[in-house]
């Protein structure tokens, strides 16, 4: 694991050894490599600083200096710190997914910027809840800004084998959300997935709209959908949505691309909200549980 970083650290320690005994300052040189590797993986700077400090504390405590393979030991410490920062740790194989322990109908609010994969992810979650968890699911699109959005969700609902809220032209997002909850109560749905509108960038009107819908529907989960490829921007998006709407979890999409996944670490650190699921492709079955150790491995590759 972490071959690139391991290689660099081996280089650093070999060079230092040739000079004689290792000092604490030498560990600092190794930590510089760790820092660069994290920055290259798109982890936000304040998060990198915290993490490197944690690694330093442990490295000193564990007497890396006297170790026969200091590079390997530093790599292990970095790995452990990353896994913990991502919500994992000893005995935690993956982060628990959605929490639907509430009286039906349970609402899931999907928020995020346009193009993040929100609508696709709504369909993926619907399919999983129906097929795996045997839930009766209703999908509702609140996106009245993009003409095709409601039809797109209707098509996805059909593919997922779940119902979608009938479209009534002229209704606003709040009206649609209330209608969805009413239909769900009347027709005994277990879960209602509310797919809100996105925008190309964050604006006040979007935040107000989402906050209003949240207040009216009291969702049990408020999930931010973020494209892993957006790197540092993902962190700002997560911070603002968390401040204005309050998030219970994050879904990171496009992990099938070549993004390193550093955004996951930053988003988790900035919001405190767990990464609950990953989108790994365009198809509806491409939804994965979040394994902290796998993303840690990918961040430092
Ligand atoms: P929305 O505007 O946030 O609702 O985004 P959409 O759900 O419409 O997705 C935008 C595009 O991203 C579509 O072409 C999707 O097929 C694609 N997409 C969504 N999730 C993933 C993913 O996990 N991996 C890949 N490769 N593409 C995805």
PDB file of C-alpha atoms and ligand atoms in Angstrom:
ATOM      1  CA  UNK A   1       0.000   0.000   0.000  1.00  0.00           C
ATOM      2  CA  UNK A   2       1.034   3.627  -0.581  1.00  0.00           C
ATOM      3  CA  UNK A   3       3.830   2.581  -2.907  1.00  0.00           C
ATOM      4  CA  UNK A   4       4.667   6.080  -4.089  1.00  0.00           C
ATOM      5  CA  UNK A   5       4.890   7.442  -0.559  1.00  0.00           C
ATOM      6  CA  UNK A   6       6.719   4.353   0.716  1.00  0.00           C
ATOM      7  CA  UNK A   7       9.304   4.759  -2.017  1.00  0.00           C
ATOM      8  CA  UNK A   8       9.871   8.408  -1.190  1.00  0.00           C
ATOM      9  CA  UNK A   9      10.093   7.750   2.539  1.00  0.00           C
ATOM     10  CA  UNK A  10      12.548   4.924   1.992  1.00  0.00           C
ATOM     11  CA  UNK A  11      14.645   7.366  -0.006  1.00  0.00           C
ATOM     12  CA  UNK A  12      14.522   9.951   2.756  1.00  0.00           C
ATOM     13  CA  UNK A  13      15.457   7.522   5.534  1.00  0.00           C
ATOM     14  CA  UNK A  14      18.233   5.874   3.499  1.00  0.00           C
ATOM     15  CA  UNK A  15      19.773   9.241   2.833  1.00  0.00           C
ATOM     16  CA  UNK A  16      19.507  10.212   6.489  1.00  0.00           C
ATOM     17  CA  UNK A  17      20.952   6.911   7.704  1.00  0.00           C
ATOM     18  CA  UNK A  18      24.050   7.398   5.672  1.00  0.00           C
ATOM     19  CA  UNK A  19      24.607  10.534   7.713  1.00  0.00           C
ATOM     20  CA  UNK A  20      24.546   8.564  10.952  1.00  0.00           C
ATOM     21  CA  UNK A  21      21.916   8.421  13.660  1.00  0.00           C
ATOM     22  CA  UNK A  22      18.417   9.633  12.953  1.00  0.00           C
ATOM     23  CA  UNK A  23      17.158  12.673  14.812  1.00  0.00           C
ATOM     24  CA  UNK A  24      13.737  14.114  15.384  1.00  0.00           C
ATOM     25  CA  UNK A  25      14.467  16.659  12.677  1.00  0.00           C
ATOM     26  CA  UNK A  26      14.890  13.714  10.303  1.00  0.00           C
ATOM     27  CA  UNK A  27      11.364  12.567  11.032  1.00  0.00           C
ATOM     28  CA  UNK A  28      10.290  16.075  10.093  1.00  0.00           C
ATOM     29  CA  UNK A  29      11.899  15.627   6.697  1.00  0.00           C
ATOM     30  CA  UNK A  30       9.889  12.446   6.221  1.00  0.00           C
ATOM     31  CA  UNK A  31       6.752  14.303   7.267  1.00  0.00           C
ATOM     32  CA  UNK A  32       7.406  16.856   4.543  1.00  0.00           C
ATOM     33  CA  UNK A  33       6.967  14.031   2.032  1.00  0.00           C
ATOM     34  CA  UNK A  34       3.747  13.011   3.743  1.00  0.00           C
ATOM     35  CA  UNK A  35       2.519  16.582   3.518  1.00  0.00           C
ATOM     36  CA  UNK A  36       3.318  16.838  -0.196  1.00  0.00           C
ATOM     37  CA  UNK A  37       1.622  13.506  -0.894  1.00  0.00           C
ATOM     38  CA  UNK A  38      -1.566  14.649   0.857  1.00  0.00           C
ATOM     39  CA  UNK A  39      -1.608  17.982  -0.959  1.00  0.00           C
ATOM     40  CA  UNK A  40      -1.118  16.199  -4.282  1.00  0.00           C
ATOM     41  CA  UNK A  41      -4.124  14.040  -3.421  1.00  0.00           C
ATOM     42  CA  UNK A  42      -6.226  17.230  -3.150  1.00  0.00           C
ATOM     43  CA  UNK A  43      -6.567  17.270   0.628  1.00  0.00           C
ATOM     44  CA  UNK A  44      -7.231  20.832   1.851  1.00  0.00           C
ATOM     45  CA  UNK A  45      -4.276  22.574   3.529  1.00  0.00           C
ATOM     46  CA  UNK A  46      -5.697  23.003   7.071  1.00  0.00           C
ATOM     47  CA  UNK A  47      -6.673  19.331   7.052  1.00  0.00           C
ATOM     48  CA  UNK A  48      -3.189  18.345   5.899  1.00  0.00           C
ATOM     49  CA  UNK A  49      -1.647  20.356   8.742  1.00  0.00           C
ATOM     50  CA  UNK A  50      -3.813  18.668  11.378  1.00  0.00           C
ATOM     51  CA  UNK A  51      -3.099  15.257   9.981  1.00  0.00           C
ATOM     52  CA  UNK A  52       0.658  15.751   9.766  1.00  0.00           C
ATOM     53  CA  UNK A  53       0.694  16.956  13.382  1.00  0.00           C
ATOM     54  CA  UNK A  54      -1.144  13.827  14.451  1.00  0.00           C
ATOM     55  CA  UNK A  55       1.306  11.651  12.514  1.00  0.00           C
ATOM     56  CA  UNK A  56       4.215  13.501  14.116  1.00  0.00           C
ATOM     57  CA  UNK A  57       2.886  12.925  17.655  1.00  0.00           C
ATOM     58  CA  UNK A  58       2.456   9.230  17.043  1.00  0.00           C
ATOM     59  CA  UNK A  59       5.724   8.831  15.192  1.00  0.00           C
ATOM     60  CA  UNK A  60       7.595  10.299  18.136  1.00  0.00           C
ATOM     61  CA  UNK A  61       5.612   8.211  20.630  1.00  0.00           C
ATOM     62  CA  UNK A  62       6.269   4.995  18.725  1.00  0.00           C
ATOM     63  CA  UNK A  63       9.998   5.536  18.491  1.00  0.00           C
ATOM     64  CA  UNK A  64      10.198   5.460  14.725  1.00  0.00           C
ATOM     65  CA  UNK A  65      13.759   6.648  15.111  1.00  0.00           C
ATOM     66  CA  UNK A  66      14.936   3.337  16.542  1.00  0.00           C
ATOM     67  CA  UNK A  67      12.919   1.217  14.163  1.00  0.00           C
ATOM     68  CA  UNK A  68      14.659  -1.000  11.615  1.00  0.00           C
ATOM     69  CA  UNK A  69      12.188   0.063   8.943  1.00  0.00           C
ATOM     70  CA  UNK A  70      11.247   3.658   9.786  1.00  0.00           C
ATOM     71  CA  UNK A  71       9.658   4.296   6.399  1.00  0.00           C
ATOM     72  CA  UNK A  72       7.257   1.373   6.811  1.00  0.00           C
ATOM     73  CA  UNK A  73       6.404   2.493  10.292  1.00  0.00           C
ATOM     74  CA  UNK A  74       5.654   6.047   9.195  1.00  0.00           C
ATOM     75  CA  UNK A  75       3.523   4.717   6.346  1.00  0.00           C
ATOM     76  CA  UNK A  76       1.519   2.620   8.788  1.00  0.00           C
ATOM     77  CA  UNK A  77       0.992   5.592  11.097  1.00  0.00           C
ATOM     78  CA  UNK A  78      -0.118   7.745   8.148  1.00  0.00           C
ATOM     79  CA  UNK A  79      -2.530   5.015   7.081  1.00  0.00           C
ATOM     80  CA  UNK A  80      -4.002   4.683  10.577  1.00  0.00           C
ATOM     81  CA  UNK A  81      -4.442   8.445  10.909  1.00  0.00           C
ATOM     82  CA  UNK A  82      -6.134   8.654   7.488  1.00  0.00           C
ATOM     83  CA  UNK A  83      -8.503   5.790   8.237  1.00  0.00           C
ATOM     84  CA  UNK A  84      -9.481   7.339  11.564  1.00  0.00           C
ATOM     85  CA  UNK A  85      -9.990  10.771  10.010  1.00  0.00           C
ATOM     86  CA  UNK A  86     -12.330   9.122   7.500  1.00  0.00           C
ATOM     87  CA  UNK A  87     -14.435   7.591  10.247  1.00  0.00           C
ATOM     88  CA  UNK A  88     -12.844   4.145  10.352  1.00  0.00           C
ATOM     89  CA  UNK A  89     -10.575   2.414  12.821  1.00  0.00           C
ATOM     90  CA  UNK A  90      -9.952  -0.940  14.364  1.00  0.00           C
ATOM     91  CA  UNK A  91     -12.790  -3.322  13.575  1.00  0.00           C
ATOM     92  CA  UNK A  92     -14.690  -0.813  11.415  1.00  0.00           C
ATOM     93  CA  UNK A  93     -14.920  -2.320   7.973  1.00  0.00           C
ATOM     94  CA  UNK A  94     -17.183   0.313   6.508  1.00  0.00           C
ATOM     95  CA  UNK A  95     -19.070   3.354   7.686  1.00  0.00           C
ATOM     96  CA  UNK A  96     -22.710   2.531   8.447  1.00  0.00           C
ATOM     97  CA  UNK A  97     -24.909   3.590   5.525  1.00  0.00           C
ATOM     98  CA  UNK A  98     -28.251   5.313   5.678  1.00  0.00           C
ATOM     99  CA  UNK A  99     -30.068   5.586   8.961  1.00  0.00           C
ATOM    100  CA  UNK A 100     -33.739   4.958   8.321  1.00  0.00           C
ATOM    101  CA  UNK A 101     -34.759   4.162  11.877  1.00  0.00           C
ATOM    102  CA  UNK A 102     -37.787   6.391  12.167  1.00  0.00           C
ATOM    103  CA  UNK A 103     -41.527   6.183  11.700  1.00  0.00           C
ATOM    104  CA  UNK A 104     -42.522   5.766   8.041  1.00  0.00           C
ATOM    105  CA  UNK A 105     -42.551   7.571   5.755  1.00  0.00           C
ATOM    106  CA  UNK A 106     -38.885   8.449   6.252  1.00  0.00           C
ATOM    107  CA  UNK A 107     -37.702  11.345   4.086  1.00  0.00           C
ATOM    108  CA  UNK A 108     -34.247  11.517   2.516  1.00  0.00           C
ATOM    109  CA  UNK A 109     -33.317  14.982   1.252  1.00  0.00           C
ATOM    110  CA  UNK A 110     -30.803  15.008  -1.600  1.00  0.00           C
ATOM    111  CA  UNK A 111     -28.865  18.259  -2.046  1.00  0.00           C
ATOM    112  CA  UNK A 112     -25.904  19.375  -4.127  1.00  0.00           C
ATOM    113  CA  UNK A 113     -24.758  21.364  -7.119  1.00  0.00           C
ATOM    114  CA  UNK A 114     -26.032  20.717 -10.636  1.00  0.00           C
ATOM    115  CA  UNK A 115     -24.152  17.924 -12.350  1.00  0.00           C
ATOM    116  CA  UNK A 116     -22.868  16.407  -9.097  1.00  0.00           C
ATOM    117  CA  UNK A 117     -24.872  13.230  -9.735  1.00  0.00           C
ATOM    118  CA  UNK A 118     -27.749  13.993  -7.391  1.00  0.00           C
ATOM    119  CA  UNK A 119     -30.550  12.651  -9.555  1.00  0.00           C
ATOM    120  CA  UNK A 120     -28.617   9.534 -10.537  1.00  0.00           C
ATOM    121  CA  UNK A 121     -27.743   8.898  -6.878  1.00  0.00           C
ATOM    122  CA  UNK A 122     -31.414   9.293  -5.900  1.00  0.00           C
ATOM    123  CA  UNK A 123     -32.212   6.523  -8.376  1.00  0.00           C
ATOM    124  CA  UNK A 124     -29.369   4.357  -7.069  1.00  0.00           C
ATOM    125  CA  UNK A 125     -30.504   4.708  -3.456  1.00  0.00           C
ATOM    126  CA  UNK A 126     -34.094   3.955  -4.491  1.00  0.00           C
ATOM    127  CA  UNK A 127     -32.997   0.772  -6.251  1.00  0.00           C
ATOM    128  CA  UNK A 128     -30.923  -0.396  -3.291  1.00  0.00           C
ATOM    129  CA  UNK A 129     -33.694   0.288  -0.774  1.00  0.00           C
ATOM    130  CA  UNK A 130     -36.225  -1.565  -2.887  1.00  0.00           C
ATOM    131  CA  UNK A 131     -34.140  -4.534  -3.961  1.00  0.00           C
ATOM    132  CA  UNK A 132     -31.965  -5.104  -0.899  1.00  0.00           C
ATOM    133  CA  UNK A 133     -33.986  -3.641   1.980  1.00  0.00           C
ATOM    134  CA  UNK A 134     -37.455  -4.425   0.600  1.00  0.00           C
ATOM    135  CA  UNK A 135     -38.680  -0.861   1.134  1.00  0.00           C
ATOM    136  CA  UNK A 136     -41.567   0.783  -0.654  1.00  0.00           C
ATOM    137  CA  UNK A 137     -39.935   3.879  -2.135  1.00  0.00           C
ATOM    138  CA  UNK A 138     -41.315   7.085  -3.630  1.00  0.00           C
ATOM    139  CA  UNK A 139     -39.044   9.348  -5.672  1.00  0.00           C
ATOM    140  CA  UNK A 140     -39.945  13.019  -6.067  1.00  0.00           C
ATOM    141  CA  UNK A 141     -38.119  15.652  -8.099  1.00  0.00           C
ATOM    142  CA  UNK A 142     -38.342  19.181  -6.704  1.00  0.00           C
ATOM    143  CA  UNK A 143     -36.306  20.587  -9.583  1.00  0.00           C
ATOM    144  CA  UNK A 144     -38.608  23.011 -11.367  1.00  0.00           C
ATOM    145  CA  UNK A 145     -35.687  25.022 -12.743  1.00  0.00           C
ATOM    146  CA  UNK A 146     -34.358  22.497 -15.214  1.00  0.00           C
ATOM    147  CA  UNK A 147     -37.204  21.506 -17.541  1.00  0.00           C
ATOM    148  CA  UNK A 148     -36.120  17.901 -18.056  1.00  0.00           C
ATOM    149  CA  UNK A 149     -35.243  17.153 -14.435  1.00  0.00           C
ATOM    150  CA  UNK A 150     -38.612  15.821 -13.330  1.00  0.00           C
ATOM    151  CA  UNK A 151     -38.856  13.605 -16.399  1.00  0.00           C
ATOM    152  CA  UNK A 152     -35.298  12.348 -15.822  1.00  0.00           C
ATOM    153  CA  UNK A 153     -36.233  11.231 -12.321  1.00  0.00           C
ATOM    154  CA  UNK A 154     -39.416   9.601 -13.594  1.00  0.00           C
ATOM    155  CA  UNK A 155     -37.339   7.552 -16.053  1.00  0.00           C
ATOM    156  CA  UNK A 156     -34.865   6.579 -13.324  1.00  0.00           C
ATOM    157  CA  UNK A 157     -37.717   5.545 -11.025  1.00  0.00           C
ATOM    158  CA  UNK A 158     -39.001   3.186 -13.716  1.00  0.00           C
ATOM    159  CA  UNK A 159     -35.526   1.681 -14.131  1.00  0.00           C
ATOM    160  CA  UNK A 160     -35.222   1.256 -10.364  1.00  0.00           C
ATOM    161  CA  UNK A 161     -38.674  -0.312 -10.171  1.00  0.00           C
ATOM    162  CA  UNK A 162     -40.020   2.279  -7.739  1.00  0.00           C
ATOM    163  CA  UNK A 163     -42.796   4.879  -7.913  1.00  0.00           C
ATOM    164  CA  UNK A 164     -42.298   8.548  -8.730  1.00  0.00           C
ATOM    165  CA  UNK A 165     -44.542  11.389  -7.665  1.00  0.00           C
ATOM    166  CA  UNK A 166     -46.863  12.362 -10.536  1.00  0.00           C
ATOM    167  CA  UNK A 167     -45.703  15.626 -12.122  1.00  0.00           C
ATOM    168  CA  UNK A 168     -48.047  18.605 -11.767  1.00  0.00           C
ATOM    169  CA  UNK A 169     -46.881  21.526 -13.894  1.00  0.00           C
ATOM    170  CA  UNK A 170     -46.695  24.906 -12.155  1.00  0.00           C
ATOM    171  CA  UNK A 171     -46.046  23.651  -8.603  1.00  0.00           C
ATOM    172  CA  UNK A 172     -43.060  25.038  -6.708  1.00  0.00           C
ATOM    173  CA  UNK A 173     -40.496  22.932  -4.805  1.00  0.00           C
ATOM    174  CA  UNK A 174     -42.175  23.383  -1.443  1.00  0.00           C
ATOM    175  CA  UNK A 175     -45.592  22.398  -2.763  1.00  0.00           C
ATOM    176  CA  UNK A 176     -44.121  19.339  -4.447  1.00  0.00           C
ATOM    177  CA  UNK A 177     -42.305  18.329  -1.255  1.00  0.00           C
ATOM    178  CA  UNK A 178     -45.455  18.629   0.841  1.00  0.00           C
ATOM    179  CA  UNK A 179     -47.439  16.697  -1.740  1.00  0.00           C
ATOM    180  CA  UNK A 180     -44.802  13.956  -1.755  1.00  0.00           C
ATOM    181  CA  UNK A 181     -45.044  13.560   2.019  1.00  0.00           C
ATOM    182  CA  UNK A 182     -48.837  13.543   1.860  1.00  0.00           C
ATOM    183  CA  UNK A 183     -48.897  10.877  -0.849  1.00  0.00           C
ATOM    184  CA  UNK A 184     -46.330   8.835   1.078  1.00  0.00           C
ATOM    185  CA  UNK A 185     -48.436   8.920   4.225  1.00  0.00           C
ATOM    186  CA  UNK A 186     -51.632   8.116   2.346  1.00  0.00           C
ATOM    187  CA  UNK A 187     -50.157   5.289   0.297  1.00  0.00           C
ATOM    188  CA  UNK A 188     -47.958   3.871   3.068  1.00  0.00           C
ATOM    189  CA  UNK A 189     -44.542   4.374   1.539  1.00  0.00           C
ATOM    190  CA  UNK A 190     -41.556   3.523   3.732  1.00  0.00           C
ATOM    191  CA  UNK A 191     -39.159   6.045   2.225  1.00  0.00           C
ATOM    192  CA  UNK A 192     -39.533   9.266   0.220  1.00  0.00           C
ATOM    193  CA  UNK A 193     -36.464  10.512  -1.641  1.00  0.00           C
ATOM    194  CA  UNK A 194     -36.654  14.257  -2.338  1.00  0.00           C
ATOM    195  CA  UNK A 195     -34.327  15.273  -5.163  1.00  0.00           C
ATOM    196  CA  UNK A 196     -33.834  19.041  -4.855  1.00  0.00           C
ATOM    197  CA  UNK A 197     -32.716  21.366  -7.645  1.00  0.00           C
ATOM    198  CA  UNK A 198     -29.023  22.088  -8.074  1.00  0.00           C
ATOM    199  CA  UNK A 199     -27.345  25.186  -9.422  1.00  0.00           C
ATOM    200  CA  UNK A 200     -24.074  25.594 -11.262  1.00  0.00           C
ATOM    201  CA  UNK A 201     -22.700  27.341  -8.197  1.00  0.00           C
ATOM    202  CA  UNK A 202     -23.913  28.039  -4.688  1.00  0.00           C
ATOM    203  CA  UNK A 203     -26.355  30.928  -4.405  1.00  0.00           C
ATOM    204  CA  UNK A 204     -28.641  32.298  -1.740  1.00  0.00           C
ATOM    205  CA  UNK A 205     -31.837  31.392  -3.548  1.00  0.00           C
ATOM    206  CA  UNK A 206     -30.773  27.732  -3.722  1.00  0.00           C
ATOM    207  CA  UNK A 207     -29.881  27.634  -0.029  1.00  0.00           C
ATOM    208  CA  UNK A 208     -33.169  29.280   0.977  1.00  0.00           C
ATOM    209  CA  UNK A 209     -35.122  26.845  -1.161  1.00  0.00           C
ATOM    210  CA  UNK A 210     -33.385  23.799   0.267  1.00  0.00           C
ATOM    211  CA  UNK A 211     -33.683  25.067   3.849  1.00  0.00           C
ATOM    212  CA  UNK A 212     -37.423  25.664   3.395  1.00  0.00           C
ATOM    213  CA  UNK A 213     -37.975  22.187   2.013  1.00  0.00           C
ATOM    214  CA  UNK A 214     -36.005  20.718   4.889  1.00  0.00           C
ATOM    215  CA  UNK A 215     -38.047  22.588   7.493  1.00  0.00           C
ATOM    216  CA  UNK A 216     -41.285  21.439   5.869  1.00  0.00           C
ATOM    217  CA  UNK A 217     -40.402  17.766   5.448  1.00  0.00           C
ATOM    218  CA  UNK A 218     -38.101  17.079   8.456  1.00  0.00           C
ATOM    219  CA  UNK A 219     -35.951  14.534   6.607  1.00  0.00           C
ATOM    220  CA  UNK A 220     -34.203  11.834   8.588  1.00  0.00           C
ATOM    221  CA  UNK A 221     -31.229  12.006   6.247  1.00  0.00           C
ATOM    222  CA  UNK A 222     -29.947  15.128   4.462  1.00  0.00           C
ATOM    223  CA  UNK A 223     -27.348  13.917   2.003  1.00  0.00           C
ATOM    224  CA  UNK A 224     -24.962  16.116   0.078  1.00  0.00           C
ATOM    225  CA  UNK A 225     -23.956  14.673  -3.282  1.00  0.00           C
ATOM    226  CA  UNK A 226     -20.500  15.789  -4.397  1.00  0.00           C
ATOM    227  CA  UNK A 227     -18.423  14.978  -7.445  1.00  0.00           C
ATOM    228  CA  UNK A 228     -15.053  13.566  -6.312  1.00  0.00           C
ATOM    229  CA  UNK A 229     -13.406  15.158  -9.335  1.00  0.00           C
ATOM    230  CA  UNK A 230     -14.104  18.698  -8.076  1.00  0.00           C
ATOM    231  CA  UNK A 231     -11.332  18.463  -5.458  1.00  0.00           C
ATOM    232  CA  UNK A 232     -10.981  21.619  -3.380  1.00  0.00           C
ATOM    233  CA  UNK A 233     -14.298  23.086  -4.562  1.00  0.00           C
ATOM    234  CA  UNK A 234     -16.025  20.113  -2.986  1.00  0.00           C
ATOM    235  CA  UNK A 235     -14.845  21.282   0.411  1.00  0.00           C
ATOM    236  CA  UNK A 236     -16.395  24.744   0.041  1.00  0.00           C
ATOM    237  CA  UNK A 237     -19.611  23.231  -1.216  1.00  0.00           C
ATOM    238  CA  UNK A 238     -19.767  20.874   1.751  1.00  0.00           C
ATOM    239  CA  UNK A 239     -19.029  23.601   4.269  1.00  0.00           C
ATOM    240  CA  UNK A 240     -21.716  25.950   2.964  1.00  0.00           C
ATOM    241  CA  UNK A 241     -24.408  23.266   2.613  1.00  0.00           C
ATOM    242  CA  UNK A 242     -23.631  22.063   6.108  1.00  0.00           C
ATOM    243  CA  UNK A 243     -23.865  25.557   7.566  1.00  0.00           C
ATOM    244  CA  UNK A 244     -27.066  26.455   5.779  1.00  0.00           C
ATOM    245  CA  UNK A 245     -28.908  23.156   5.612  1.00  0.00           C
ATOM    246  CA  UNK A 246     -27.234  20.790   8.061  1.00  0.00           C
ATOM    247  CA  UNK A 247     -25.999  17.494   6.642  1.00  0.00           C
ATOM    248  CA  UNK A 248     -26.300  13.985   8.032  1.00  0.00           C
ATOM    249  CA  UNK A 249     -24.029  12.478   5.417  1.00  0.00           C
ATOM    250  CA  UNK A 250     -22.190  12.867   2.134  1.00  0.00           C
ATOM    251  CA  UNK A 251     -22.264  10.801  -1.040  1.00  0.00           C
ATOM    252  CA  UNK A 252     -19.164  11.128  -3.184  1.00  0.00           C
ATOM    253  CA  UNK A 253     -19.766  10.345  -6.853  1.00  0.00           C
ATOM    254  CA  UNK A 254     -17.484   9.551  -9.808  1.00  0.00           C
ATOM    255  CA  UNK A 255     -15.034   7.549  -7.723  1.00  0.00           C
ATOM    256  CA  UNK A 256     -14.808   5.405 -10.879  1.00  0.00           C
ATOM    257  CA  UNK A 257     -12.773   8.293 -12.343  1.00  0.00           C
ATOM    258  CA  UNK A 258      -9.160   8.986 -11.485  1.00  0.00           C
ATOM    259  CA  UNK A 259      -9.761  11.450  -8.628  1.00  0.00           C
ATOM    260  CA  UNK A 260      -7.563  10.646  -5.657  1.00  0.00           C
ATOM    261  CA  UNK A 261     -10.345  11.122  -3.149  1.00  0.00           C
ATOM    262  CA  UNK A 262      -8.641  13.687  -0.928  1.00  0.00           C
ATOM    263  CA  UNK A 263     -11.888  15.648  -0.991  1.00  0.00           C
ATOM    264  CA  UNK A 264     -13.478  12.930   1.162  1.00  0.00           C
ATOM    265  CA  UNK A 265     -11.000  13.610   3.933  1.00  0.00           C
ATOM    266  CA  UNK A 266     -11.440  17.375   3.748  1.00  0.00           C
ATOM    267  CA  UNK A 267     -15.239  17.229   3.608  1.00  0.00           C
ATOM    268  CA  UNK A 268     -15.394  14.943   6.576  1.00  0.00           C
ATOM    269  CA  UNK A 269     -13.010  17.171   8.556  1.00  0.00           C
ATOM    270  CA  UNK A 270     -14.848  20.384   7.681  1.00  0.00           C
ATOM    271  CA  UNK A 271     -18.429  19.198   8.241  1.00  0.00           C
ATOM    272  CA  UNK A 272     -18.055  16.319  10.684  1.00  0.00           C
ATOM    273  CA  UNK A 273     -20.612  14.519   8.506  1.00  0.00           C
ATOM    274  CA  UNK A 274     -19.668  10.974   7.504  1.00  0.00           C
ATOM    275  CA  UNK A 275     -19.164   9.942   3.895  1.00  0.00           C
ATOM    276  CA  UNK A 276     -21.936   7.355   3.721  1.00  0.00           C
ATOM    277  CA  UNK A 277     -21.939   6.112   0.151  1.00  0.00           C
ATOM    278  CA  UNK A 278     -19.927   6.247  -3.049  1.00  0.00           C
ATOM    279  CA  UNK A 279     -21.114   6.523  -6.629  1.00  0.00           C
ATOM    280  CA  UNK A 280     -18.920   4.411  -8.867  1.00  0.00           C
ATOM    281  CA  UNK A 281     -20.497   4.653 -12.306  1.00  0.00           C
ATOM    282  CA  UNK A 282     -23.486   5.804 -14.302  1.00  0.00           C
ATOM    283  CA  UNK A 283     -25.530   2.628 -13.879  1.00  0.00           C
ATOM    284  CA  UNK A 284     -28.080   2.376 -11.084  1.00  0.00           C
ATOM    285  CA  UNK A 285     -26.331  -0.504  -9.364  1.00  0.00           C
ATOM    286  CA  UNK A 286     -23.056   1.424  -9.130  1.00  0.00           C
ATOM    287  CA  UNK A 287     -23.532   2.447  -5.498  1.00  0.00           C
ATOM    288  CA  UNK A 288     -21.025   1.350  -2.857  1.00  0.00           C
ATOM    289  CA  UNK A 289     -20.661   1.485   0.908  1.00  0.00           C
ATOM    290  CA  UNK A 290     -17.902   3.729   2.152  1.00  0.00           C
ATOM    291  CA  UNK A 291     -14.773   1.831   3.209  1.00  0.00           C
ATOM    292  CA  UNK A 292     -12.385   4.254   4.943  1.00  0.00           C
ATOM    293  CA  UNK A 293      -9.361   2.004   4.365  1.00  0.00           C
ATOM    294  CA  UNK A 294      -9.954   1.814   0.629  1.00  0.00           C
ATOM    295  CA  UNK A 295     -10.149   5.594   0.258  1.00  0.00           C
ATOM    296  CA  UNK A 296      -7.096   6.012   2.504  1.00  0.00           C
ATOM    297  CA  UNK A 297      -5.216   3.675   0.156  1.00  0.00           C
ATOM    298  CA  UNK A 298      -6.357   5.674  -2.813  1.00  0.00           C
ATOM    299  CA  UNK A 299      -5.487   9.052  -1.350  1.00  0.00           C
ATOM    300  CA  UNK A 300      -1.842   8.121  -0.985  1.00  0.00           C
ATOM    301  CA  UNK A 301      -1.933   5.505  -3.797  1.00  0.00           C
TER     302      UNK A 301
HETATM  303  P1  LIG B   1     -27.467  16.194 -11.045  1.00  0.00           P
HETATM  304  O1  LIG B   1     -27.513  17.420 -11.908  1.00  0.00           O
HETATM  305  O2  LIG B   1     -26.679  16.448  -9.801  1.00  0.00           O
HETATM  306  O3  LIG B   1     -28.808  15.609 -10.758  1.00  0.00           O
HETATM  307  O4  LIG B   1     -26.599  15.129 -11.843  1.00  0.00           O
HETATM  308  P2  LIG B   1     -27.055  13.820 -12.662  1.00  0.00           P
HETATM  309  O5  LIG B   1     -27.530  12.788 -11.746  1.00  0.00           O
HETATM  310  O6  LIG B   1     -27.951  14.242 -13.771  1.00  0.00           O
HETATM  311  O7  LIG B   1     -25.643  13.329 -13.209  1.00  0.00           O
HETATM  312  C1  LIG B   1     -24.873  14.088 -14.127  1.00  0.00           C
HETATM  313  C2  LIG B   1     -24.058  13.112 -14.980  1.00  0.00           C
HETATM  314  O8  LIG B   1     -23.132  12.414 -14.157  1.00  0.00           O
HETATM  315  C3  LIG B   1     -24.906  12.055 -15.655  1.00  0.00           C
HETATM  316  O9  LIG B   1     -24.407  11.862 -16.960  1.00  0.00           O
HETATM  317  C4  LIG B   1     -24.671  10.803 -14.804  1.00  0.00           C
HETATM  318  O10 LIG B   1     -24.809   9.612 -15.533  1.00  0.00           O
HETATM  319  C5  LIG B   1     -23.258  11.012 -14.336  1.00  0.00           C
HETATM  320  N1  LIG B   1     -22.948  10.336 -13.068  1.00  0.00           N
HETATM  321  C6  LIG B   1     -23.645  10.382 -11.897  1.00  0.00           C
HETATM  322  N2  LIG B   1     -23.021   9.657 -10.933  1.00  0.00           N
HETATM  323  C7  LIG B   1     -21.919   9.119 -11.509  1.00  0.00           C
HETATM  324  C8  LIG B   1     -20.849   8.270 -11.023  1.00  0.00           C
HETATM  325  O11 LIG B   1     -20.788   7.826  -9.859  1.00  0.00           O
HETATM  326  N3  LIG B   1     -19.888   7.935 -11.931  1.00  0.00           N
HETATM  327  C9  LIG B   1     -19.915   8.392 -13.231  1.00  0.00           C
HETATM  328  N4  LIG B   1     -18.926   8.031 -14.040  1.00  0.00           N
HETATM  329  N5  LIG B   1     -20.878   9.201 -13.694  1.00  0.00           N
HETATM  330  C10 LIG B   1     -21.870   9.559 -12.863  1.00  0.00           C
END
